[in-house]
JSON list of C-alpha atoms in Angstrom, two decimals:
[
{"chain": "A", "resi": 1, "resn": "UNK", "atom": "CA", "xyz": [4.82, 34.13, 10.92]},
{"chain": "A", "resi": 2, "resn": "UNK", "atom": "CA", "xyz": [8.40, 33.26, 11.85]},
{"chain": "A", "resi": 3, "resn": "UNK", "atom": "CA", "xyz": [11.21, 35.79, 11.34]},
{"chain": "A", "resi": 4, "resn": "UNK", "atom": "CA", "xyz": [13.44, 35.17, 8.34]},
{"chain": "A", "resi": 5, "resn": "UNK", "atom": "CA", "xyz": [16.66, 35.23, 10.39]},
{"chain": "A", "resi": 6, "resn": "UNK", "atom": "CA", "xyz": [15.30, 32.63, 12.77]},
{"chain": "A", "resi": 7, "resn": "UNK", "atom": "CA", "xyz": [14.32, 30.35, 9.88]},
{"chain": "A", "resi": 8, "resn": "UNK", "atom": "CA", "xyz": [17.76, 30.74, 8.30]},
{"chain": "A", "resi": 9, "resn": "UNK", "atom": "CA", "xyz": [19.48, 29.79, 11.54]},
{"chain": "A", "resi": 10, "resn": "UNK", "atom": "CA", "xyz": [17.20, 26.76, 11.89]},
{"chain": "A", "resi": 11, "resn": "UNK", "atom": "CA", "xyz": [17.90, 25.75, 8.29]},
{"chain": "A", "resi": 12, "resn": "UNK", "atom": "CA", "xyz": [21.67, 25.86, 8.74]},
{"chain": "A", "resi": 13, "resn": "UNK", "atom": "CA", "xyz": [21.60, 23.87, 11.97]},
{"chain": "A", "resi": 14, "resn": "UNK", "atom": "CA", "xyz": [19.21, 21.23, 10.60]},
{"chain": "A", "resi": 15, "resn": "UNK", "atom": "CA", "xyz": [21.26, 20.83, 7.43]},
{"chain": "A", "resi": 16, "resn": "UNK", "atom": "CA", "xyz": [24.39, 20.15, 9.48]},
{"chain": "A", "resi": 17, "resn": "UNK", "atom": "CA", "xyz": [22.51, 17.66, 11.63]},
{"chain": "A", "resi": 18, "resn": "UNK", "atom": "CA", "xyz": [21.17, 15.79, 8.60]},
{"chain": "A", "resi": 19, "resn": "UNK", "atom": "CA", "xyz": [24.59, 15.55, 6.97]},
{"chain": "A", "resi": 20, "resn": "UNK", "atom": "CA", "xyz": [26.07, 14.20, 10.20]},
{"chain": "A", "resi": 21, "resn": "UNK", "atom": "CA", "xyz": [23.30, 11.61, 10.55]},
{"chain": "A", "resi": 22, "resn": "UNK", "atom": "CA", "xyz": [24.29, 10.09, 7.22]},
{"chain": "A", "resi": 23, "resn": "UNK", "atom": "CA", "xyz": [27.54, 8.88, 8.81]},
{"chain": "A", "resi": 24, "resn": "UNK", "atom": "CA", "xyz": [26.29, 7.49, 12.12]},
{"chain": "A", "resi": 25, "resn": "UNK", "atom": "CA", "xyz": [23.18, 5.34, 12.60]},
{"chain": "A", "resi": 26, "resn": "UNK", "atom": "CA", "xyz": [21.78, 4.51, 16.02]},
{"chain": "A", "resi": 27, "resn": "UNK", "atom": "CA", "xyz": [18.56, 3.79, 17.86]},
{"chain": "A", "resi": 28, "resn": "UNK", "atom": "CA", "xyz": [18.15, 7.51, 18.37]},
{"chain": "A", "resi": 29, "resn": "UNK", "atom": "CA", "xyz": [18.36, 7.99, 14.61]},
{"chain": "A", "resi": 30, "resn": "UNK", "atom": "CA", "xyz": [15.57, 5.46, 14.10]},
{"chain": "A", "resi": 31, "resn": "UNK", "atom": "CA", "xyz": [13.38, 7.18, 16.68]},
{"chain": "A", "resi": 32, "resn": "UNK", "atom": "CA", "xyz": [14.11, 10.54, 15.11]},
{"chain": "A", "resi": 33, "resn": "UNK", "atom": "CA", "xyz": [13.08, 9.26, 11.70]},
{"chain": "A", "resi": 34, "resn": "UNK", "atom": "CA", "xyz": [9.87, 7.93, 13.25]},
{"chain": "A", "resi": 35, "resn": "UNK", "atom": "CA", "xyz": [9.17, 11.41, 14.63]},
{"chain": "A", "resi": 36, "resn": "UNK", "atom": "CA", "xyz": [9.89, 12.94, 11.22]},
{"chain": "A", "resi": 37, "resn": "UNK", "atom": "CA", "xyz": [7.39, 10.63, 9.52]},
{"chain": "A", "resi": 38, "resn": "UNK", "atom": "CA", "xyz": [4.73, 11.44, 12.10]},
{"chain": "A", "resi": 39, "resn": "UNK", "atom": "CA", "xyz": [5.43, 15.15, 11.83]},
{"chain": "A", "resi": 40, "resn": "UNK", "atom": "CA", "xyz": [5.12, 15.01, 8.06]},
{"chain": "A", "resi": 41, "resn": "UNK", "atom": "CA", "xyz": [1.66, 13.46, 8.38]},
{"chain": "A", "resi": 42, "resn": "UNK", "atom": "CA", "xyz": [0.55, 16.04, 10.93]},
{"chain": "A", "resi": 43, "resn": "UNK", "atom": "CA", "xyz": [1.89, 19.01, 8.96]},
{"chain": "A", "resi": 44, "resn": "UNK", "atom": "CA", "xyz": [0.25, 17.72, 5.78]},
{"chain": "A", "resi": 45, "resn": "UNK", "atom": "CA", "xyz": [-3.10, 17.31, 7.53]},
{"chain": "A", "resi": 46, "resn": "UNK", "atom": "CA", "xyz": [-3.28, 20.45, 9.66]},
{"chain": "A", "resi": 47, "resn": "UNK", "atom": "CA", "xyz": [-0.74, 22.80, 8.09]},
{"chain": "A", "resi": 48, "resn": "UNK", "atom": "CA", "xyz": [2.29, 24.24, 9.80]},
{"chain": "A", "resi": 49, "resn": "UNK", "atom": "CA", "xyz": [0.49, 26.94, 11.77]},
{"chain": "A", "resi": 50, "resn": "UNK", "atom": "CA", "xyz": [-2.21, 24.70, 13.28]},
{"chain": "A", "resi": 51, "resn": "UNK", "atom": "CA", "xyz": [0.01, 21.70, 13.99]},
{"chain": "A", "resi": 52, "resn": "UNK", "atom": "CA", "xyz": [1.34, 21.29, 17.51]},
{"chain": "A", "resi": 53, "resn": "UNK", "atom": "CA", "xyz": [4.10, 19.23, 19.08]},
{"chain": "A", "resi": 54, "resn": "UNK", "atom": "CA", "xyz": [1.41, 17.55, 21.17]},
{"chain": "A", "resi": 55, "resn": "UNK", "atom": "CA", "xyz": [-0.30, 16.34, 17.95]},
{"chain": "A", "resi": 56, "resn": "UNK", "atom": "CA", "xyz": [2.98, 14.91, 16.71]},
{"chain": "A", "resi": 57, "resn": "UNK", "atom": "CA", "xyz": [3.94, 13.40, 20.05]},
{"chain": "A", "resi": 58, "resn": "UNK", "atom": "CA", "xyz": [0.67, 11.48, 20.28]},
{"chain": "A", "resi": 59, "resn": "UNK", "atom": "CA", "xyz": [1.42, 9.74, 16.99]},
{"chain": "A", "resi": 60, "resn": "UNK", "atom": "CA", "xyz": [4.76, 8.42, 18.22]},
{"chain": "A", "resi": 61, "resn": "UNK", "atom": "CA", "xyz": [3.92, 7.84, 21.87]},
{"chain": "A", "resi": 62, "resn": "UNK", "atom": "CA", "xyz": [6.03, 10.72, 23.18]},
{"chain": "A", "resi": 63, "resn": "UNK", "atom": "CA", "xyz": [5.10, 13.78, 25.17]},
{"chain": "A", "resi": 64, "resn": "UNK", "atom": "CA", "xyz": [6.11, 17.26, 24.09]},
{"chain": "A", "resi": 65, "resn": "UNK", "atom": "CA", "xyz": [9.00, 17.35, 26.53]},
{"chain": "A", "resi": 66, "resn": "UNK", "atom": "CA", "xyz": [10.45, 14.18, 24.99]},
{"chain": "A", "resi": 67, "resn": "UNK", "atom": "CA", "xyz": [10.24, 15.68, 21.50]},
{"chain": "A", "resi": 68, "resn": "UNK", "atom": "CA", "xyz": [12.50, 18.50, 22.64]},
{"chain": "A", "resi": 69, "resn": "UNK", "atom": "CA", "xyz": [15.24, 15.88, 23.03]},
{"chain": "A", "resi": 70, "resn": "UNK", "atom": "CA", "xyz": [15.23, 15.44, 19.25]},
{"chain": "A", "resi": 71, "resn": "UNK", "atom": "CA", "xyz": [14.12, 18.89, 18.04]},
{"chain": "A", "resi": 72, "resn": "UNK", "atom": "CA", "xyz": [14.39, 22.28, 19.71]},
{"chain": "A", "resi": 73, "resn": "UNK", "atom": "CA", "xyz": [11.14, 23.68, 18.33]},
{"chain": "A", "resi": 74, "resn": "UNK", "atom": "CA", "xyz": [8.30, 23.13, 15.88]},
{"chain": "A", "resi": 75, "resn": "UNK", "atom": "CA", "xyz": [10.21, 25.26, 13.37]},
{"chain": "A", "resi": 76, "resn": "UNK", "atom": "CA", "xyz": [13.23, 22.99, 13.76]},
{"chain": "A", "resi": 77, "resn": "UNK", "atom": "CA", "xyz": [11.08, 19.93, 13.21]},
{"chain": "A", "resi": 78, "resn": "UNK", "atom": "CA", "xyz": [9.35, 21.45, 10.19]},
{"chain": "A", "resi": 79, "resn": "UNK", "atom": "CA", "xyz": [12.69, 22.27, 8.55]},
{"chain": "A", "resi": 80, "resn": "UNK", "atom": "CA", "xyz": [13.94, 18.74, 9.18]},
{"chain": "A", "resi": 81, "resn": "UNK", "atom": "CA", "xyz": [10.78, 17.23, 7.65]},
{"chain": "A", "resi": 82, "resn": "UNK", "atom": "CA", "xyz": [11.07, 19.25, 4.45]},
{"chain": "A", "resi": 83, "resn": "UNK", "atom": "CA", "xyz": [14.79, 18.63, 4.06]},
{"chain": "A", "resi": 84, "resn": "UNK", "atom": "CA", "xyz": [14.58, 14.91, 4.81]},
{"chain": "A", "resi": 85, "resn": "UNK", "atom": "CA", "xyz": [11.64, 14.25, 2.48]},
{"chain": "A", "resi": 86, "resn": "UNK", "atom": "CA", "xyz": [13.07, 16.21, -0.42]},
{"chain": "A", "resi": 87, "resn": "UNK", "atom": "CA", "xyz": [16.45, 14.52, 0.05]},
{"chain": "A", "resi": 88, "resn": "UNK", "atom": "CA", "xyz": [14.88, 11.04, 0.14]},
{"chain": "A", "resi": 89, "resn": "UNK", "atom": "CA", "xyz": [12.72, 11.79, -2.91]},
{"chain": "A", "resi": 90, "resn": "UNK", "atom": "CA", "xyz": [15.65, 13.01, -5.01]},
{"chain": "A", "resi": 91, "resn": "UNK", "atom": "CA", "xyz": [18.01, 10.22, -3.87]},
{"chain": "A", "resi": 92, "resn": "UNK", "atom": "CA", "xyz": [15.48, 7.62, -4.98]},
{"chain": "A", "resi": 93, "resn": "UNK", "atom": "CA", "xyz": [14.78, 9.39, -8.28]},
{"chain": "A", "resi": 94, "resn": "UNK", "atom": "CA", "xyz": [18.47, 9.72, -9.15]},
{"chain": "A", "resi": 95, "resn": "UNK", "atom": "CA", "xyz": [19.18, 6.08, -8.30]},
{"chain": "A", "resi": 96, "resn": "UNK", "atom": "CA", "xyz": [16.35, 4.86, -10.54]},
{"chain": "A", "resi": 97, "resn": "UNK", "atom": "CA", "xyz": [17.52, 7.19, -13.30]},
{"chain": "A", "resi": 98, "resn": "UNK", "atom": "CA", "xyz": [21.07, 5.83, -13.26]},
{"chain": "A", "resi": 99, "resn": "UNK", "atom": "CA", "xyz": [19.75, 2.26, -13.36]},
{"chain": "A", "resi": 100, "resn": "UNK", "atom": "CA", "xyz": [19.13, 2.77, -17.09]},
{"chain": "A", "resi": 101, "resn": "UNK", "atom": "CA", "xyz": [22.22, 1.88, -19.15]},
{"chain": "A", "resi": 102, "resn": "UNK", "atom": "CA", "xyz": [21.58, 4.43, -21.92]},
{"chain": "A", "resi": 103, "resn": "UNK", "atom": "CA", "xyz": [22.00, 8.15, -21.19]},
{"chain": "A", "resi": 104, "resn": "UNK", "atom": "CA", "xyz": [19.08, 9.03, -23.48]},
{"chain": "A", "resi": 105, "resn": "UNK", "atom": "CA", "xyz": [16.76, 6.93, -21.35]},
{"chain": "A", "resi": 106, "resn": "UNK", "atom": "CA", "xyz": [18.29, 8.40, -18.20]},
{"chain": "A", "resi": 107, "resn": "UNK", "atom": "CA", "xyz": [17.49, 11.95, -19.31]},
{"chain": "A", "resi": 108, "resn": "UNK", "atom": "CA", "xyz": [13.97, 11.07, -20.46]},
{"chain": "A", "resi": 109, "resn": "UNK", "atom": "CA", "xyz": [13.22, 9.13, -17.29]},
{"chain": "A", "resi": 110, "resn": "UNK", "atom": "CA", "xyz": [14.54, 11.78, -14.93]},
{"chain": "A", "resi": 111, "resn": "UNK", "atom": "CA", "xyz": [12.66, 14.68, -16.52]},
{"chain": "A", "resi": 112, "resn": "UNK", "atom": "CA", "xyz": [9.35, 12.88, -16.98]},
{"chain": "A", "resi": 113, "resn": "UNK", "atom": "CA", "xyz": [9.46, 11.01, -13.67]},
{"chain": "A", "resi": 114, "resn": "UNK", "atom": "CA", "xyz": [10.12, 14.17, -11.62]},
{"chain": "A", "resi": 115, "resn": "UNK", "atom": "CA", "xyz": [6.88, 15.52, -13.09]},
{"chain": "A", "resi": 116, "resn": "UNK", "atom": "CA", "xyz": [4.86, 12.34, -12.67]},
{"chain": "A", "resi": 117, "resn": "UNK", "atom": "CA", "xyz": [5.92, 11.85, -9.06]},
{"chain": "A", "resi": 118, "resn": "UNK", "atom": "CA", "xyz": [5.43, 15.46, -8.00]},
{"chain": "A", "resi": 119, "resn": "UNK", "atom": "CA", "xyz": [2.22, 14.49, -6.22]},
{"chain": "A", "resi": 120, "resn": "UNK", "atom": "CA", "xyz": [4.32, 12.54, -3.71]},
{"chain": "A", "resi": 121, "resn": "UNK", "atom": "CA", "xyz": [5.91, 15.73, -2.37]},
{"chain": "A", "resi": 122, "resn": "UNK", "atom": "CA", "xyz": [3.08, 18.12, -3.17]},
{"chain": "A", "resi": 123, "resn": "UNK", "atom": "CA", "xyz": [2.14, 18.43, 0.50]},
{"chain": "A", "resi": 124, "resn": "UNK", "atom": "CA", "xyz": [5.57, 19.88, 1.24]},
{"chain": "A", "resi": 125, "resn": "UNK", "atom": "CA", "xyz": [4.79, 22.89, -0.95]},
{"chain": "A", "resi": 126, "resn": "UNK", "atom": "CA", "xyz": [1.35, 23.35, 0.60]},
{"chain": "A", "resi": 127, "resn": "UNK", "atom": "CA", "xyz": [2.11, 23.01, 4.30]},
{"chain": "A", "resi": 128, "resn": "UNK", "atom": "CA", "xyz": [1.69, 26.69, 5.01]},
{"chain": "A", "resi": 129, "resn": "UNK", "atom": "CA", "xyz": [1.25, 29.83, 2.92]},
{"chain": "A", "resi": 130, "resn": "UNK", "atom": "CA", "xyz": [3.20, 31.71, 5.59]},
{"chain": "A", "resi": 131, "resn": "UNK", "atom": "CA", "xyz": [6.11, 29.28, 5.38]},
{"chain": "A", "resi": 132, "resn": "UNK", "atom": "CA", "xyz": [6.36, 29.63, 1.61]},
{"chain": "A", "resi": 133, "resn": "UNK", "atom": "CA", "xyz": [7.06, 33.35, 2.03]},
{"chain": "A", "resi": 134, "resn": "UNK", "atom": "CA", "xyz": [9.93, 32.75, 4.45]},
{"chain": "A", "resi": 135, "resn": "UNK", "atom": "CA", "xyz": [13.63, 32.52, 3.50]},
{"chain": "A", "resi": 136, "resn": "UNK", "atom": "CA", "xyz": [13.84, 28.97, 4.89]},
{"chain": "A", "resi": 137, "resn": "UNK", "atom": "CA", "xyz": [11.41, 27.50, 2.39]},
{"chain": "A", "resi": 138, "resn": "UNK", "atom": "CA", "xyz": [13.02, 29.40, -0.48]},
{"chain": "A", "resi": 139, "resn": "UNK", "atom": "CA", "xyz": [16.49, 28.20, 0.57]},
{"chain": "A", "resi": 140, "resn": "UNK", "atom": "CA", "xyz": [15.30, 24.59, 0.63]},
{"chain": "A", "resi": 141, "resn": "UNK", "atom": "CA", "xyz": [13.79, 24.95, -2.84]},
{"chain": "A", "resi": 142, "resn": "UNK", "atom": "CA", "xyz": [16.89, 26.62, -4.22]},
{"chain": "A", "resi": 143, "resn": "UNK", "atom": "CA", "xyz": [19.18, 23.94, -2.81]},
{"chain": "A", "resi": 144, "resn": "UNK", "atom": "CA", "xyz": [16.98, 21.18, -4.22]},
{"chain": "A", "resi": 145, "resn": "UNK", "atom": "CA", "xyz": [16.86, 22.83, -7.65]},
{"chain": "A", "resi": 146, "resn": "UNK", "atom": "CA", "xyz": [20.63, 23.32, -7.64]},
{"chain": "A", "resi": 147, "resn": "UNK", "atom": "CA", "xyz": [21.14, 19.61, -6.92]},
{"chain": "A", "resi": 148, "resn": "UNK", "atom": "CA", "xyz": [18.75, 18.59, -9.69]},
{"chain": "A", "resi": 149, "resn": "UNK", "atom": "CA", "xyz": [20.35, 20.94, -12.20]},
{"chain": "A", "resi": 150, "resn": "UNK", "atom": "CA", "xyz": [23.84, 19.67, -11.35]},
{"chain": "A", "resi": 151, "resn": "UNK", "atom": "CA", "xyz": [22.68, 16.09, -11.82]},
{"chain": "A", "resi": 152, "resn": "UNK", "atom": "CA", "xyz": [20.91, 16.89, -15.10]},
{"chain": "A", "resi": 153, "resn": "UNK", "atom": "CA", "xyz": [23.91, 18.84, -16.39]},
{"chain": "A", "resi": 154, "resn": "UNK", "atom": "CA", "xyz": [26.05, 15.78, -15.77]},
{"chain": "A", "resi": 155, "resn": "UNK", "atom": "CA", "xyz": [23.64, 13.67, -17.82]},
{"chain": "A", "resi": 156, "resn": "UNK", "atom": "CA", "xyz": [23.73, 16.12, -20.72]},
{"chain": "A", "resi": 157, "resn": "UNK", "atom": "CA", "xyz": [27.54, 16.21, -20.63]},
{"chain": "A", "resi": 158, "resn": "UNK", "atom": "CA", "xyz": [27.54, 12.46, -20.93]},
{"chain": "A", "resi": 159, "resn": "UNK", "atom": "CA", "xyz": [25.00, 12.65, -23.77]},
{"chain": "A", "resi": 160, "resn": "UNK", "atom": "CA", "xyz": [27.19, 15.20, -25.56]},
{"chain": "A", "resi": 161, "resn": "UNK", "atom": "CA", "xyz": [30.24, 12.96, -25.21]},
{"chain": "A", "resi": 162, "resn": "UNK", "atom": "CA", "xyz": [28.20, 10.07, -26.64]},
{"chain": "A", "resi": 163, "resn": "UNK", "atom": "CA", "xyz": [27.04, 12.26, -29.56]},
{"chain": "A", "resi": 164, "resn": "UNK", "atom": "CA", "xyz": [23.45, 11.75, -28.40]},
{"chain": "A", "resi": 165, "resn": "UNK", "atom": "CA", "xyz": [22.34, 15.40, -28.68]},
{"chain": "A", "resi": 166, "resn": "UNK", "atom": "CA", "xyz": [20.76, 17.10, -31.67]},
{"chain": "A", "resi": 167, "resn": "UNK", "atom": "CA", "xyz": [21.62, 20.55, -30.26]},
{"chain": "A", "resi": 168, "resn": "UNK", "atom": "CA", "xyz": [25.02, 22.17, -29.73]},
{"chain": "A", "resi": 169, "resn": "UNK", "atom": "CA", "xyz": [24.22, 24.25, -26.65]},
{"chain": "A", "resi": 170, "resn": "UNK", "atom": "CA", "xyz": [26.52, 23.97, -23.61]},
{"chain": "A", "resi": 171, "resn": "UNK", "atom": "CA", "xyz": [25.36, 21.18, -21.31]},
{"chain": "A", "resi": 172, "resn": "UNK", "atom": "CA", "xyz": [24.65, 23.53, -18.39]},
{"chain": "A", "resi": 173, "resn": "UNK", "atom": "CA", "xyz": [22.53, 25.84, -20.57]},
{"chain": "A", "resi": 174, "resn": "UNK", "atom": "CA", "xyz": [20.59, 22.97, -22.14]},
{"chain": "A", "resi": 175, "resn": "UNK", "atom": "CA", "xyz": [20.02, 21.37, -18.74]},
{"chain": "A", "resi": 176, "resn": "UNK", "atom": "CA", "xyz": [18.70, 24.62, -17.27]},
{"chain": "A", "resi": 177, "resn": "UNK", "atom": "CA", "xyz": [16.32, 25.30, -20.15]},
{"chain": "A", "resi": 178, "resn": "UNK", "atom": "CA", "xyz": [14.93, 21.78, -20.23]},
{"chain": "A", "resi": 179, "resn": "UNK", "atom": "CA", "xyz": [14.64, 21.70, -16.45]},
{"chain": "A", "resi": 180, "resn": "UNK", "atom": "CA", "xyz": [12.56, 24.86, -16.34]},
{"chain": "A", "resi": 181, "resn": "UNK", "atom": "CA", "xyz": [10.45, 23.59, -19.22]},
{"chain": "A", "resi": 182, "resn": "UNK", "atom": "CA", "xyz": [9.60, 20.60, -17.04]},
{"chain": "A", "resi": 183, "resn": "UNK", "atom": "CA", "xyz": [8.77, 22.99, -14.19]},
{"chain": "A", "resi": 184, "resn": "UNK", "atom": "CA", "xyz": [6.45, 25.01, -16.45]},
{"chain": "A", "resi": 185, "resn": "UNK", "atom": "CA", "xyz": [4.65, 21.89, -17.67]},
{"chain": "A", "resi": 186, "resn": "UNK", "atom": "CA", "xyz": [4.25, 20.66, -14.10]},
{"chain": "A", "resi": 187, "resn": "UNK", "atom": "CA", "xyz": [2.84, 23.96, -12.83]},
{"chain": "A", "resi": 188, "resn": "UNK", "atom": "CA", "xyz": [0.48, 24.19, -15.79]},
{"chain": "A", "resi": 189, "resn": "UNK", "atom": "CA", "xyz": [-1.13, 20.94, -14.63]},
{"chain": "A", "resi": 190, "resn": "UNK", "atom": "CA", "xyz": [-1.30, 22.17, -11.03]},
{"chain": "A", "resi": 191, "resn": "UNK", "atom": "CA", "xyz": [-2.89, 25.45, -12.11]},
{"chain": "A", "resi": 192, "resn": "UNK", "atom": "CA", "xyz": [-5.67, 23.67, -14.01]},
{"chain": "A", "resi": 193, "resn": "UNK", "atom": "CA", "xyz": [-6.23, 20.87, -11.47]},
{"chain": "A", "resi": 194, "resn": "UNK", "atom": "CA", "xyz": [-9.61, 20.79, -9.73]},
{"chain": "A", "resi": 195, "resn": "UNK", "atom": "CA", "xyz": [-8.08, 19.14, -6.67]},
{"chain": "A", "resi": 196, "resn": "UNK", "atom": "CA", "xyz": [-4.56, 19.38, -5.26]},
{"chain": "A", "resi": 197, "resn": "UNK", "atom": "CA", "xyz": [-4.83, 16.20, -3.21]},
{"chain": "A", "resi": 198, "resn": "UNK", "atom": "CA", "xyz": [-2.04, 13.68, -3.73]},
{"chain": "A", "resi": 199, "resn": "UNK", "atom": "CA", "xyz": [-3.11, 10.94, -6.13]},
{"chain": "A", "resi": 200, "resn": "UNK", "atom": "CA", "xyz": [-5.87, 13.02, -7.70]},
{"chain": "A", "resi": 201, "resn": "UNK", "atom": "CA", "xyz": [-3.77, 14.98, -10.19]},
{"chain": "A", "resi": 202, "resn": "UNK", "atom": "CA", "xyz": [-3.09, 13.58, -13.64]},
{"chain": "A", "resi": 203, "resn": "UNK", "atom": "CA", "xyz": [0.40, 14.61, -14.74]},
{"chain": "A", "resi": 204, "resn": "UNK", "atom": "CA", "xyz": [0.27, 12.43, -17.87]},
{"chain": "A", "resi": 205, "resn": "UNK", "atom": "CA", "xyz": [-0.30, 15.37, -20.29]},
{"chain": "A", "resi": 206, "resn": "UNK", "atom": "CA", "xyz": [2.78, 17.12, -18.88]},
{"chain": "A", "resi": 207, "resn": "UNK", "atom": "CA", "xyz": [5.00, 14.04, -19.08]},
{"chain": "A", "resi": 208, "resn": "UNK", "atom": "CA", "xyz": [3.86, 13.44, -22.67]},
{"chain": "A", "resi": 209, "resn": "UNK", "atom": "CA", "xyz": [4.75, 17.01, -23.61]},
{"chain": "A", "resi": 210, "resn": "UNK", "atom": "CA", "xyz": [8.12, 16.69, -21.91]},
{"chain": "A", "resi": 211, "resn": "UNK", "atom": "CA", "xyz": [8.86, 13.46, -23.73]},
{"chain": "A", "resi": 212, "resn": "UNK", "atom": "CA", "xyz": [7.86, 15.05, -27.05]},
{"chain": "A", "resi": 213, "resn": "UNK", "atom": "CA", "xyz": [10.40, 17.86, -26.66]},
{"chain": "A", "resi": 214, "resn": "UNK", "atom": "CA", "xyz": [13.11, 15.50, -25.48]},
{"chain": "A", "resi": 215, "resn": "UNK", "atom": "CA", "xyz": [12.72, 13.48, -28.67]},
{"chain": "A", "resi": 216, "resn": "UNK", "atom": "CA", "xyz": [13.66, 16.61, -30.65]},
{"chain": "A", "resi": 217, "resn": "UNK", "atom": "CA", "xyz": [16.73, 17.18, -28.45]},
{"chain": "A", "resi": 218, "resn": "UNK", "atom": "CA", "xyz": [18.08, 13.64, -28.23]},
{"chain": "A", "resi": 219, "resn": "UNK", "atom": "CA", "xyz": [19.36, 11.71, -31.23]}
]
């Protein structure tokens, strides 16, 4: 198990690197993304503890020494994989949400779709039981939740301005309560699932429940 301080330091450094990479694209960036995709597959298949840099290097045609040019350690690479995949997932979900012209549809789509598509990032929460107990993984989850809540709060503010809400709660409070309702519905499905393999979990009952409650909240 990795020490919490070490994971925190890795998290901070990787976050800075990812933000910087959004501004400058190069061949090295493309190669790095290729490594990240390969690492994600390896981590998902073998778990964090049993995965090696040699396993990842073989998938991209690089030796372990070459991987150190892009990432300082397996922990560094793991952190980058989780951050990059969660960021890509949420960026895509938010873009598709805002494509709807009506804020009611935006709210319903965002909250039901984040449940339905959870299987796409399920492997990130199952990479390693040890990793889930570390500050790094918790920090990533907290940052992701904070971003989702901020986005959802913005949608509810817009809905309030459009007189599209049947409740008079503050937008931030309503967003938080509905968000954690969606989390509860999602985890209820995971708890009762016979298999946790991506594509084998039916989230339809949870999305239907979420949509039912949203119909009582939205005018």
